Short mmCIF file of N, CA and C in Angstrom, two decimals:
data_model
loop_
_atom_site.label_atom_id
_atom_site.label_comp_id
_atom_site.label_asym_id
_atom_site.label_seq_id
_atom_site.Cartn_x
_atom_site.Cartn_y
_atom_site.Cartn_z
N UNK A 1 83.57 112.54 99.83
CA UNK A 1 84.08 111.30 100.11
C UNK A 1 83.52 109.65 99.62
N UNK A 2 84.09 109.02 99.71
CA UNK A 2 83.16 108.00 99.20
C UNK A 2 83.62 106.44 99.67
N UNK A 3 83.65 105.67 100.22
CA UNK A 3 83.84 103.76 100.69
C UNK A 3 82.86 103.30 99.30
N UNK A 4 83.81 103.20 98.65
CA UNK A 4 82.78 101.91 97.27
C UNK A 4 81.90 101.16 97.73
N UNK A 5 83.48 100.11 97.90
CA UNK A 5 81.91 98.71 98.95
C UNK A 5 81.97 98.98 100.97
N UNK A 6 80.35 99.15 100.58
CA UNK A 6 79.75 98.87 102.10
C UNK A 6 79.13 98.53 102.14
N UNK A 7 78.98 96.88 103.58
CA UNK A 7 77.86 96.25 102.85
C UNK A 7 77.30 95.40 104.87
N UNK A 8 75.99 94.37 104.47
CA UNK A 8 75.38 94.34 105.24
C UNK A 8 74.94 93.50 104.59
N UNK A 9 75.65 91.76 103.99
CA UNK A 9 75.37 90.30 103.24
C UNK A 9 75.85 89.28 104.61
N UNK A 10 75.04 88.26 103.54
CA UNK A 10 75.65 87.22 103.52
C UNK A 10 76.43 87.12 102.72
N UNK A 11 77.58 85.61 103.04
CA UNK A 11 79.00 85.50 102.05
C UNK A 11 78.14 84.25 102.41
N UNK A 12 79.58 83.51 101.47
CA UNK A 12 79.71 81.93 101.32
C UNK A 12 80.35 81.94 102.52
N UNK A 13 80.95 80.07 102.92
CA UNK A 13 80.67 78.94 104.25
C UNK A 13 80.34 79.78 104.49
N UNK A 14 79.06 80.34 105.53
CA UNK A 14 78.25 80.40 106.27
C UNK A 14 78.66 81.79 107.71
N UNK A 15 79.27 82.84 106.42
CA UNK A 15 79.48 83.70 106.46
C UNK A 15 79.21 84.79 106.31
N UNK A 16 78.65 86.80 106.81
CA UNK A 16 78.00 87.42 106.66
C UNK A 16 78.83 88.61 107.41
N UNK A 17 78.85 89.16 106.62
CA UNK A 17 79.34 90.68 106.28
C UNK A 17 78.69 91.51 106.91
N UNK A 18 79.50 93.14 107.45
CA UNK A 18 79.61 93.92 107.80
C UNK A 18 80.47 95.28 107.73
N UNK A 19 80.12 96.16 107.84
CA UNK A 19 81.29 97.76 107.96
C UNK A 19 81.30 98.83 109.15
N UNK A 20 82.61 99.00 109.46
CA UNK A 20 82.18 99.59 109.96
C UNK A 20 82.75 100.68 109.72
N UNK A 21 82.43 101.88 110.65
CA UNK A 21 83.13 103.10 109.50
C UNK A 21 84.25 104.13 110.66
N UNK A 22 85.05 105.09 110.59
CA UNK A 22 85.51 105.67 111.13
C UNK A 22 85.49 106.77 110.65
N UNK A 23 85.60 108.30 111.25
CA UNK A 23 85.69 108.97 111.10
C UNK A 23 85.82 110.45 111.59
N UNK A 24 86.84 111.22 110.86
CA UNK A 24 87.63 111.98 112.06
C UNK A 24 87.55 113.52 111.37
N UNK A 25 87.26 114.33 113.05
CA UNK A 25 86.61 115.52 111.69
C UNK A 25 87.78 116.45 112.94
N UNK A 26 89.28 116.69 111.41
CA UNK A 26 89.96 117.70 111.81
C UNK A 26 90.12 118.57 112.56
N UNK A 27 88.71 119.34 112.23
CA UNK A 27 88.68 120.47 112.96
C UNK A 27 88.95 121.30 114.47
N UNK A 28 89.31 121.75 114.53
CA UNK A 28 88.96 122.45 116.24
C UNK A 28 87.81 122.74 116.06
N UNK A 29 86.78 122.83 115.31
CA UNK A 29 85.32 123.62 115.52
C UNK A 29 84.25 121.96 114.83
N UNK A 30 82.93 121.95 115.61
CA UNK A 30 82.57 121.19 115.86
C UNK A 30 82.61 121.04 113.42
N UNK A 31 81.60 119.99 113.38
CA UNK A 31 81.48 120.14 111.59
C UNK A 31 80.24 118.89 111.97
N UNK A 32 78.71 119.21 110.92
CA UNK A 32 77.69 118.15 110.33
C UNK A 32 78.90 118.02 109.20
N UNK A 33 78.25 115.84 109.85
CA UNK A 33 78.98 114.91 108.39
C UNK A 33 77.76 114.36 108.24
N UNK A 34 77.37 114.89 106.43
CA UNK A 34 76.10 113.79 106.30
C UNK A 34 76.16 112.14 104.87
N UNK A 35 76.23 111.43 105.53
CA UNK A 35 75.79 109.86 105.10
C UNK A 35 75.43 110.03 103.99
N UNK A 36 75.54 109.75 103.47
CA UNK A 36 74.41 109.62 102.27
C UNK A 36 74.09 107.26 101.14
N UNK A 37 74.11 106.97 101.25
CA UNK A 37 74.01 105.64 100.98
C UNK A 37 73.32 105.16 100.14
N UNK A 38 73.75 104.18 99.25
CA UNK A 38 73.59 104.32 97.48
C UNK A 38 73.75 102.97 97.42
N UNK A 39 73.05 101.93 97.23
CA UNK A 39 72.83 100.93 97.00
C UNK A 39 73.14 99.99 96.16
N UNK A 40 73.72 98.92 96.36
CA UNK A 40 73.98 98.32 94.76
C UNK A 40 72.69 98.14 93.60
N UNK A 41 71.72 97.70 94.29
CA UNK A 41 70.77 97.46 93.07
C UNK A 41 69.69 98.29 91.90
N UNK A 42 70.73 99.48 92.82
CA UNK A 42 70.81 101.38 92.17
C UNK A 42 69.09 101.91 92.03
N UNK A 43 68.13 100.60 92.21
CA UNK A 43 66.52 101.32 92.43
C UNK A 43 66.82 102.66 92.95
N UNK A 44 68.03 103.78 93.86
CA UNK A 44 67.24 105.26 94.16
C UNK A 44 67.90 105.64 93.55
N UNK A 45 67.36 106.85 92.70
CA UNK A 45 67.69 108.40 91.84
C UNK A 45 68.60 108.92 93.91
N UNK A 46 70.06 109.56 92.74
CA UNK A 46 69.98 110.55 94.33
C UNK A 46 69.27 111.07 93.92
N UNK A 47 68.50 111.55 94.24
CA UNK A 47 66.95 112.40 94.95
C UNK A 47 66.78 111.72 96.54
N UNK A 48 66.55 110.17 95.89
CA UNK A 48 66.62 109.32 96.49
C UNK A 48 66.64 108.62 98.32
N UNK A 49 68.29 108.67 97.98
CA UNK A 49 68.00 107.97 98.68
C UNK A 49 69.10 108.18 99.87
N UNK A 50 69.49 107.37 100.96
CA UNK A 50 68.85 106.92 102.46
C UNK A 50 70.14 108.27 102.97
N UNK A 51 69.85 109.27 103.45
CA UNK A 51 71.04 109.91 103.84
C UNK A 51 70.80 110.19 105.61
N UNK A 52 72.01 110.19 107.57
CA UNK A 52 72.58 110.39 107.84
C UNK A 52 73.30 111.56 108.31
N UNK A 53 72.62 111.92 109.15
CA UNK A 53 73.84 112.85 109.89
C UNK A 53 74.46 113.01 110.62
N UNK A 54 75.27 112.88 111.07
CA UNK A 54 75.75 113.02 112.30
C UNK A 54 77.23 114.97 112.49
N UNK A 55 76.59 115.56 113.60
CA UNK A 55 77.78 116.16 114.16
C UNK A 55 78.66 115.98 114.97
N UNK A 56 79.39 116.07 114.53
CA UNK A 56 81.63 115.68 114.83
C UNK A 56 82.10 117.06 115.77
N UNK A 57 82.24 116.17 116.55
CA UNK A 57 82.89 117.48 117.97
C UNK A 57 84.07 117.99 117.61
N UNK A 58 84.77 119.16 117.90
CA UNK A 58 86.39 118.75 117.25
C UNK A 58 87.21 117.69 117.65
N UNK A 59 87.44 117.94 116.23
CA UNK A 59 88.10 116.71 116.82
C UNK A 59 88.24 115.38 117.59
N UNK A 60 87.08 115.00 116.62
CA UNK A 60 86.28 114.12 117.36
C UNK A 60 86.54 112.71 116.20
N UNK A 61 86.93 111.35 116.65
CA UNK A 61 86.84 110.76 115.71
C UNK A 61 85.96 109.53 116.10
N UNK A 62 84.31 109.23 115.71
CA UNK A 62 83.59 109.02 115.06
C UNK A 62 83.95 107.27 115.02
N UNK A 63 82.85 105.48 115.98
CA UNK A 63 83.62 104.36 115.20
C UNK A 63 82.23 104.46 115.25
N UNK A 64 81.78 103.56 114.06
CA UNK A 64 80.04 104.04 113.58
C UNK A 64 79.84 102.45 113.03
N UNK A 65 79.36 101.12 114.10
CA UNK A 65 79.49 99.87 114.06
C UNK A 65 78.40 99.69 112.90
N UNK A 66 78.52 98.68 111.78
CA UNK A 66 77.85 98.04 111.62
C UNK A 66 77.51 99.29 110.31
N UNK A 67 77.04 99.49 109.93
CA UNK A 67 76.11 100.84 109.71
C UNK A 67 75.45 101.41 109.26
N UNK A 68 74.69 99.25 107.50
CA UNK A 68 74.01 100.00 107.47
C UNK A 68 73.05 99.43 108.03
N UNK A 69 72.96 98.89 109.92
CA UNK A 69 72.58 98.89 110.55
C UNK A 69 72.04 100.23 111.07
N UNK A 70 73.24 100.24 111.88
CA UNK A 70 73.38 101.27 112.82
C UNK A 70 72.34 102.30 112.09
N UNK A 71 72.98 103.19 110.90
CA UNK A 71 72.38 104.20 110.91
C UNK A 71 70.52 104.60 109.37
N UNK A 72 71.40 103.33 108.58
CA UNK A 72 70.28 103.73 108.38
C UNK A 72 69.16 101.76 108.03
N UNK A 73 69.38 101.32 109.24
CA UNK A 73 68.74 99.99 109.08
C UNK A 73 68.34 98.55 108.45
N UNK A 74 69.28 98.88 107.62
CA UNK A 74 69.13 97.77 106.53
C UNK A 74 69.64 95.94 107.61
N UNK A 75 69.13 95.33 107.51
CA UNK A 75 68.97 93.90 107.79
C UNK A 75 70.56 93.20 106.25
N UNK A 76 70.57 93.65 105.27
CA UNK A 76 70.95 92.89 103.82
C UNK A 76 70.93 94.22 103.53
N UNK A 77 72.23 94.99 102.54
CA UNK A 77 72.10 95.50 101.86
C UNK A 77 73.26 95.77 101.99
N UNK A 78 73.94 96.55 100.93
CA UNK A 78 75.64 96.67 100.40
C UNK A 78 75.33 97.14 98.84
N UNK A 79 76.81 98.48 98.98
CA UNK A 79 76.35 99.75 98.44
C UNK A 79 77.43 100.41 98.38
N UNK A 80 77.48 101.66 98.27
CA UNK A 80 78.38 103.14 98.17
C UNK A 80 77.90 103.65 99.50
N UNK A 81 78.87 104.23 100.21
CA UNK A 81 78.46 105.02 100.94
C UNK A 81 79.75 105.80 101.03
N UNK A 82 78.23 107.20 100.62
CA UNK A 82 79.16 109.22 100.08
C UNK A 82 78.67 109.44 101.13
N UNK A 83 80.02 109.91 101.42
CA UNK A 83 80.19 111.41 103.55
C UNK A 83 81.31 112.70 102.46
N UNK A 84 80.00 113.34 103.54
CA UNK A 84 79.64 115.03 102.62
C UNK A 84 79.97 115.70 103.84
N UNK A 85 81.57 116.11 104.31
CA UNK A 85 81.15 117.54 105.21
C UNK A 85 80.87 118.69 104.93
N UNK A 86 80.95 119.09 106.00
CA UNK A 86 80.99 121.00 105.86
C UNK A 86 82.60 120.86 105.36
N UNK A 87 83.13 121.30 106.09
CA UNK A 87 84.28 121.26 105.44
C UNK A 87 85.59 120.19 104.78
N UNK A 88 85.81 118.83 105.85
CA UNK A 88 86.56 118.01 105.33
C UNK A 88 87.02 117.01 106.44
N UNK A 89 86.83 115.49 106.77
CA UNK A 89 87.00 114.75 107.07
C UNK A 89 87.97 113.80 106.74
N UNK A 90 88.68 112.87 107.11
CA UNK A 90 89.11 112.14 106.44
C UNK A 90 87.96 110.16 107.19
N UNK A 91 88.46 109.02 106.60
CA UNK A 91 87.30 108.43 106.98
C UNK A 91 88.13 106.79 106.28
N UNK A 92 87.40 106.28 107.69
CA UNK A 92 87.63 104.73 106.76
C UNK A 92 86.46 103.76 106.92
N UNK A 93 86.48 102.54 106.11
CA UNK A 93 86.24 101.87 105.80
C UNK A 93 86.25 100.51 106.34
N UNK A 94 85.64 99.54 106.96
CA UNK A 94 86.50 98.88 106.97
C UNK A 94 85.09 97.77 106.94
N UNK A 95 85.17 96.52 106.69
CA UNK A 95 83.89 95.58 105.61
C UNK A 95 84.89 93.95 106.65
N UNK A 96 84.00 93.44 106.50
CA UNK A 96 84.85 91.85 107.20
C UNK A 96 83.44 90.84 107.86
N UNK A 97 84.55 89.23 108.49
CA UNK A 97 83.08 89.03 109.06
C UNK A 97 83.98 87.81 110.38
N UNK A 98 83.23 87.93 110.51
CA UNK A 98 84.17 86.83 111.42
C UNK A 98 83.75 85.59 112.63
N UNK A 99 83.82 84.06 112.80
CA UNK A 99 84.10 83.12 112.56
C UNK A 99 85.05 82.88 113.29
N UNK A 100 85.15 81.61 113.82
CA UNK A 100 84.94 80.87 115.47
C UNK A 100 87.56 81.16 114.83
N UNK A 101 87.75 81.14 114.05
CA UNK A 101 88.85 80.60 114.06
C UNK A 101 90.11 82.43 113.48
N UNK A 102 88.76 83.23 113.62
CA UNK A 102 88.67 85.06 112.72
C UNK A 102 88.92 85.53 112.77
N UNK A 103 89.14 87.03 112.80
CA UNK A 103 88.10 87.64 111.90
C UNK A 103 89.03 87.92 110.59
N UNK A 104 88.23 88.64 109.06
CA UNK A 104 88.51 88.41 107.93
C UNK A 104 87.49 89.69 106.77
N UNK A 105 88.71 90.04 106.31
CA UNK A 105 87.84 92.09 106.05
C UNK A 105 89.33 91.90 105.06
N UNK A 106 87.80 93.71 104.40
CA UNK A 106 89.68 94.15 104.46
C UNK A 106 89.61 96.31 105.26
N UNK A 107 90.27 96.79 105.28
CA UNK A 107 90.30 98.41 105.53
C UNK A 107 90.07 99.02 104.33
N UNK A 108 89.51 100.43 103.87
CA UNK A 108 89.54 101.09 103.09
C UNK A 108 88.82 102.43 103.40
N UNK A 109 90.37 103.49 102.29
CA UNK A 109 90.00 104.48 103.17
C UNK A 109 89.01 105.61 102.81
N UNK A 110 88.39 105.93 102.63
CA UNK A 110 87.32 106.84 101.25
C UNK A 110 87.80 107.97 100.53
N UNK A 111 87.41 107.11 99.38
CA UNK A 111 88.69 108.69 98.12
C UNK A 111 87.98 109.92 98.34
N UNK A 112 88.17 110.84 97.50
CA UNK A 112 87.90 111.49 96.70
C UNK A 112 87.37 111.61 95.41
N UNK A 113 85.98 111.34 95.46
CA UNK A 113 85.88 110.43 93.96
C UNK A 113 85.83 111.69 92.62
N UNK A 114 85.43 113.26 93.84
CA UNK A 114 85.91 114.13 92.38
C UNK A 114 87.46 114.49 92.37
N UNK A 115 88.05 114.29 93.23
CA UNK A 115 89.50 114.30 92.52
C UNK A 115 89.53 113.88 92.05
N UNK A 116 90.55 112.11 92.75
CA UNK A 116 90.83 111.63 92.89
C UNK A 116 90.80 110.16 91.36
N UNK A 117 88.98 110.17 90.33
CA UNK A 117 89.47 109.61 89.97
C UNK A 117 88.34 110.22 88.84
N UNK A 118 89.44 110.29 87.35
CA UNK A 118 88.46 110.39 86.43
C UNK A 118 89.59 110.23 85.76
N UNK A 119 89.36 111.04 83.58
CA UNK A 119 90.04 110.97 83.24
C UNK A 119 91.26 110.73 83.35
N UNK A 120 91.48 108.82 83.02
CA UNK A 120 93.52 108.57 82.01
C UNK A 120 94.21 109.64 83.86
N UNK A 121 93.63 108.67 84.98
CA UNK A 121 94.32 109.49 85.97
C UNK A 121 94.16 108.27 86.77
N UNK A 122 95.34 107.88 87.93
CA UNK A 122 94.78 106.63 87.98
C UNK A 122 94.10 106.85 89.72
N UNK A 123 94.08 105.24 89.96
CA UNK A 123 93.11 105.44 90.86
C UNK A 123 93.46 103.95 91.56
N UNK A 124 94.16 103.88 93.07
CA UNK A 124 94.74 102.56 94.01
C UNK A 124 94.08 102.28 95.34
N UNK A 125 94.12 101.02 95.27
CA UNK A 125 93.16 100.58 96.21
C UNK A 125 94.54 99.56 97.18
N UNK A 126 94.55 98.87 98.23
CA UNK A 126 94.58 97.98 98.94
C UNK A 126 93.81 97.46 99.53
N UNK A 127 93.86 96.68 98.76
CA UNK A 127 93.10 95.29 98.95
C UNK A 127 92.67 93.71 98.53
N UNK A 128 93.53 94.06 97.21
CA UNK A 128 92.92 92.60 96.63
C UNK A 128 93.75 91.70 96.78
N UNK A 129 94.11 89.93 97.69
CA UNK A 129 95.13 89.07 97.87
C UNK A 129 95.69 88.20 97.24
N UNK A 130 96.75 88.55 97.34
CA UNK A 130 96.75 87.20 96.16
C UNK A 130 96.99 86.09 96.29
N UNK A 131 97.23 85.23 95.70
CA UNK A 131 96.40 83.05 96.21
C UNK A 131 94.95 82.62 96.04
N UNK A 132 95.30 81.70 95.29
CA UNK A 132 94.42 80.88 94.61
C UNK A 132 93.52 80.70 96.02
N UNK A 133 93.02 81.44 97.15
CA UNK A 133 91.43 80.44 98.27
C UNK A 133 91.59 81.91 98.94
N UNK A 134 91.64 83.19 98.36
CA UNK A 134 91.34 84.48 98.13
C UNK A 134 90.30 85.69 96.60
N UNK A 135 90.10 85.84 97.52
CA UNK A 135 89.35 86.19 95.62
C UNK A 135 88.36 87.66 96.42
N UNK A 136 88.87 89.08 95.40
CA UNK A 136 88.64 89.80 95.50
C UNK A 136 87.71 90.55 94.80
N UNK A 137 86.47 90.56 95.10
CA UNK A 137 85.54 91.84 93.76
C UNK A 137 85.68 92.43 92.86
N UNK A 138 85.72 93.46 92.09
CA UNK A 138 86.02 95.00 91.43
C UNK A 138 84.31 94.82 90.64
N UNK A 139 84.23 96.49 91.42
CA UNK A 139 82.63 97.02 90.56
C UNK A 139 82.99 97.67 90.03
N UNK A 140 82.49 98.23 88.86
CA UNK A 140 82.48 98.91 87.69
C UNK A 140 81.37 99.68 87.62
N UNK A 141 80.77 100.31 87.49
CA UNK A 141 79.77 101.23 87.14
C UNK A 141 80.26 102.09 86.32
N UNK A 142 78.71 102.36 85.29
CA UNK A 142 78.30 103.46 84.37
C UNK A 142 77.44 104.82 85.15
N UNK A 143 77.19 106.67 84.78
CA UNK A 143 75.99 107.13 85.26
C UNK A 143 75.49 106.68 84.41
N UNK A 144 74.35 107.01 84.45
CA UNK A 144 73.13 106.52 83.37
C UNK A 144 73.01 107.21 82.07
N UNK A 145 73.13 106.54 81.03
CA UNK A 145 73.56 106.59 79.48
C UNK A 145 74.34 107.17 79.33
N UNK A 146 76.37 106.75 80.15
CA UNK A 146 77.46 106.80 79.77
C UNK A 146 77.70 105.82 79.57
N UNK A 147 79.01 105.68 79.25
CA UNK A 147 79.87 103.70 79.51
C UNK A 147 81.33 104.93 80.26
N UNK A 148 81.27 103.96 81.39
CA UNK A 148 82.70 104.29 82.57
C UNK A 148 83.58 101.98 81.91
N UNK A 149 84.93 102.70 81.57
CA UNK A 149 85.85 101.47 81.61
C UNK A 149 86.85 101.87 82.58
N UNK A 150 88.36 100.50 82.81
CA UNK A 150 88.90 100.81 83.21
C UNK A 150 89.44 100.04 82.76
N UNK A 151 91.59 100.30 83.33
CA UNK A 151 92.65 99.52 82.71
C UNK A 151 92.96 98.86 84.33
N UNK A 152 92.97 98.04 84.81
CA UNK A 152 93.32 96.50 85.96
C UNK A 152 94.22 96.47 85.92
N UNK A 153 95.56 96.68 86.91
CA UNK A 153 96.86 95.50 87.19
C UNK A 153 96.60 95.55 88.84
N UNK A 154 97.93 94.31 89.19
CA UNK A 154 98.03 94.50 90.23
C UNK A 154 99.55 93.80 90.48
N UNK A 155 100.08 94.57 91.64
CA UNK A 155 101.07 94.98 92.50
C UNK A 155 101.32 94.35 93.65
N UNK A 156 102.16 93.01 93.47
CA UNK A 156 102.42 92.55 94.56
C UNK A 156 104.22 93.52 95.21
N UNK A 157 104.54 92.67 96.14
CA UNK A 157 106.01 92.89 96.97
C UNK A 157 106.65 92.24 96.37
N UNK A 158 106.84 91.97 95.27
CA UNK A 158 108.45 91.93 94.13
C UNK A 158 107.48 92.62 92.45
N UNK A 159 106.37 93.05 92.89
CA UNK A 159 106.14 93.26 91.47
C UNK A 159 104.74 93.21 91.55
N UNK A 160 104.18 93.47 90.08
CA UNK A 160 103.74 93.00 89.20
C UNK A 160 103.36 92.08 89.10
N UNK A 161 101.51 91.53 89.62
CA UNK A 161 101.02 90.41 89.32
C UNK A 161 99.90 89.63 88.34
N UNK A 162 99.67 88.64 88.88
CA UNK A 162 99.17 88.28 88.01
C UNK A 162 98.49 88.53 86.57
N UNK A 163 97.16 89.16 86.32
CA UNK A 163 97.07 89.12 84.69
C UNK A 163 97.30 90.88 84.48
N UNK A 164 97.65 91.19 83.00
CA UNK A 164 97.15 92.28 82.88
C UNK A 164 97.33 93.28 82.04
N UNK A 165 96.73 93.99 82.56
CA UNK A 165 95.84 94.66 80.91
C UNK A 165 94.43 95.03 80.81
N UNK A 166 93.83 93.73 81.94
CA UNK A 166 92.57 94.19 81.86
C UNK A 166 92.06 95.19 81.71
N UNK A 167 90.76 94.94 80.90
CA UNK A 167 90.22 96.23 81.24
C UNK A 167 88.18 96.37 81.56
N UNK A 168 87.87 96.07 81.38
CA UNK A 168 85.97 96.04 81.98
C UNK A 168 85.90 97.21 81.45
N UNK A 169 84.70 97.02 81.16
CA UNK A 169 83.50 98.41 80.82
C UNK A 169 82.41 98.30 81.00
N UNK A 170 82.09 99.17 81.38
CA UNK A 170 80.34 99.17 82.30
C UNK A 170 79.46 99.63 81.36
N UNK A 171 78.08 100.12 80.80
CA UNK A 171 77.25 100.34 79.97
C UNK A 171 76.19 100.67 80.84
N UNK A 172 74.70 100.06 81.11
CA UNK A 172 73.45 100.61 81.48
C UNK A 172 73.52 99.57 83.40
N UNK A 173 74.29 98.58 82.45
CA UNK A 173 74.50 97.45 83.90
C UNK A 173 75.70 97.57 84.62
N UNK A 174 75.48 96.70 86.13
CA UNK A 174 77.24 96.25 86.73
C UNK A 174 77.82 95.46 85.41
N UNK A 175 79.63 95.37 85.96
CA UNK A 175 79.96 94.51 84.41
C UNK A 175 80.89 94.27 86.40
N UNK A 176 81.03 92.63 87.18
CA UNK A 176 81.39 92.20 88.20
C UNK A 176 82.60 91.21 87.16
N UNK A 177 83.95 91.25 87.80
CA UNK A 177 85.20 90.69 87.53
C UNK A 177 85.23 90.22 88.68
N UNK A 178 85.83 89.57 88.88
CA UNK A 178 86.25 88.24 90.20
C UNK A 178 87.76 87.88 89.37
#
């Protein structure tokens, strides 16, 4: 499973973003779960990614607050979190910032990147907010030496919204869309 966006970073207007992770072991027996943090800067090769193992009790729901600081010791970082259970778990990430007016952010379920995302296979997530006072960043990366592309569509309550047919592509570097 992968949470494509986890953060512990400063944002606009004096905000500071962090990610909490909730992992559920649905099994009647304990299992070990390995978490791998892949930073946005891409400096770490797969063999060098930071890892942390958790032992989950049967039917345990574990909440890891501020996962990048709590498990990996980062004061400022962002990237993706790869979740590798012995058998199977479900996981959700909540990335948010707190201010005097309340807490703002989004929640995303961890996706099975190997079977849920592939060539010509639609992958969807809830997290984009329509309106001029909201912004959703999409990060598209390509494996080393390859090219990745996507076709993006946004849907609201009454159907498709915004510009359709947007097709970002990534080669050696990340391509950010705002």
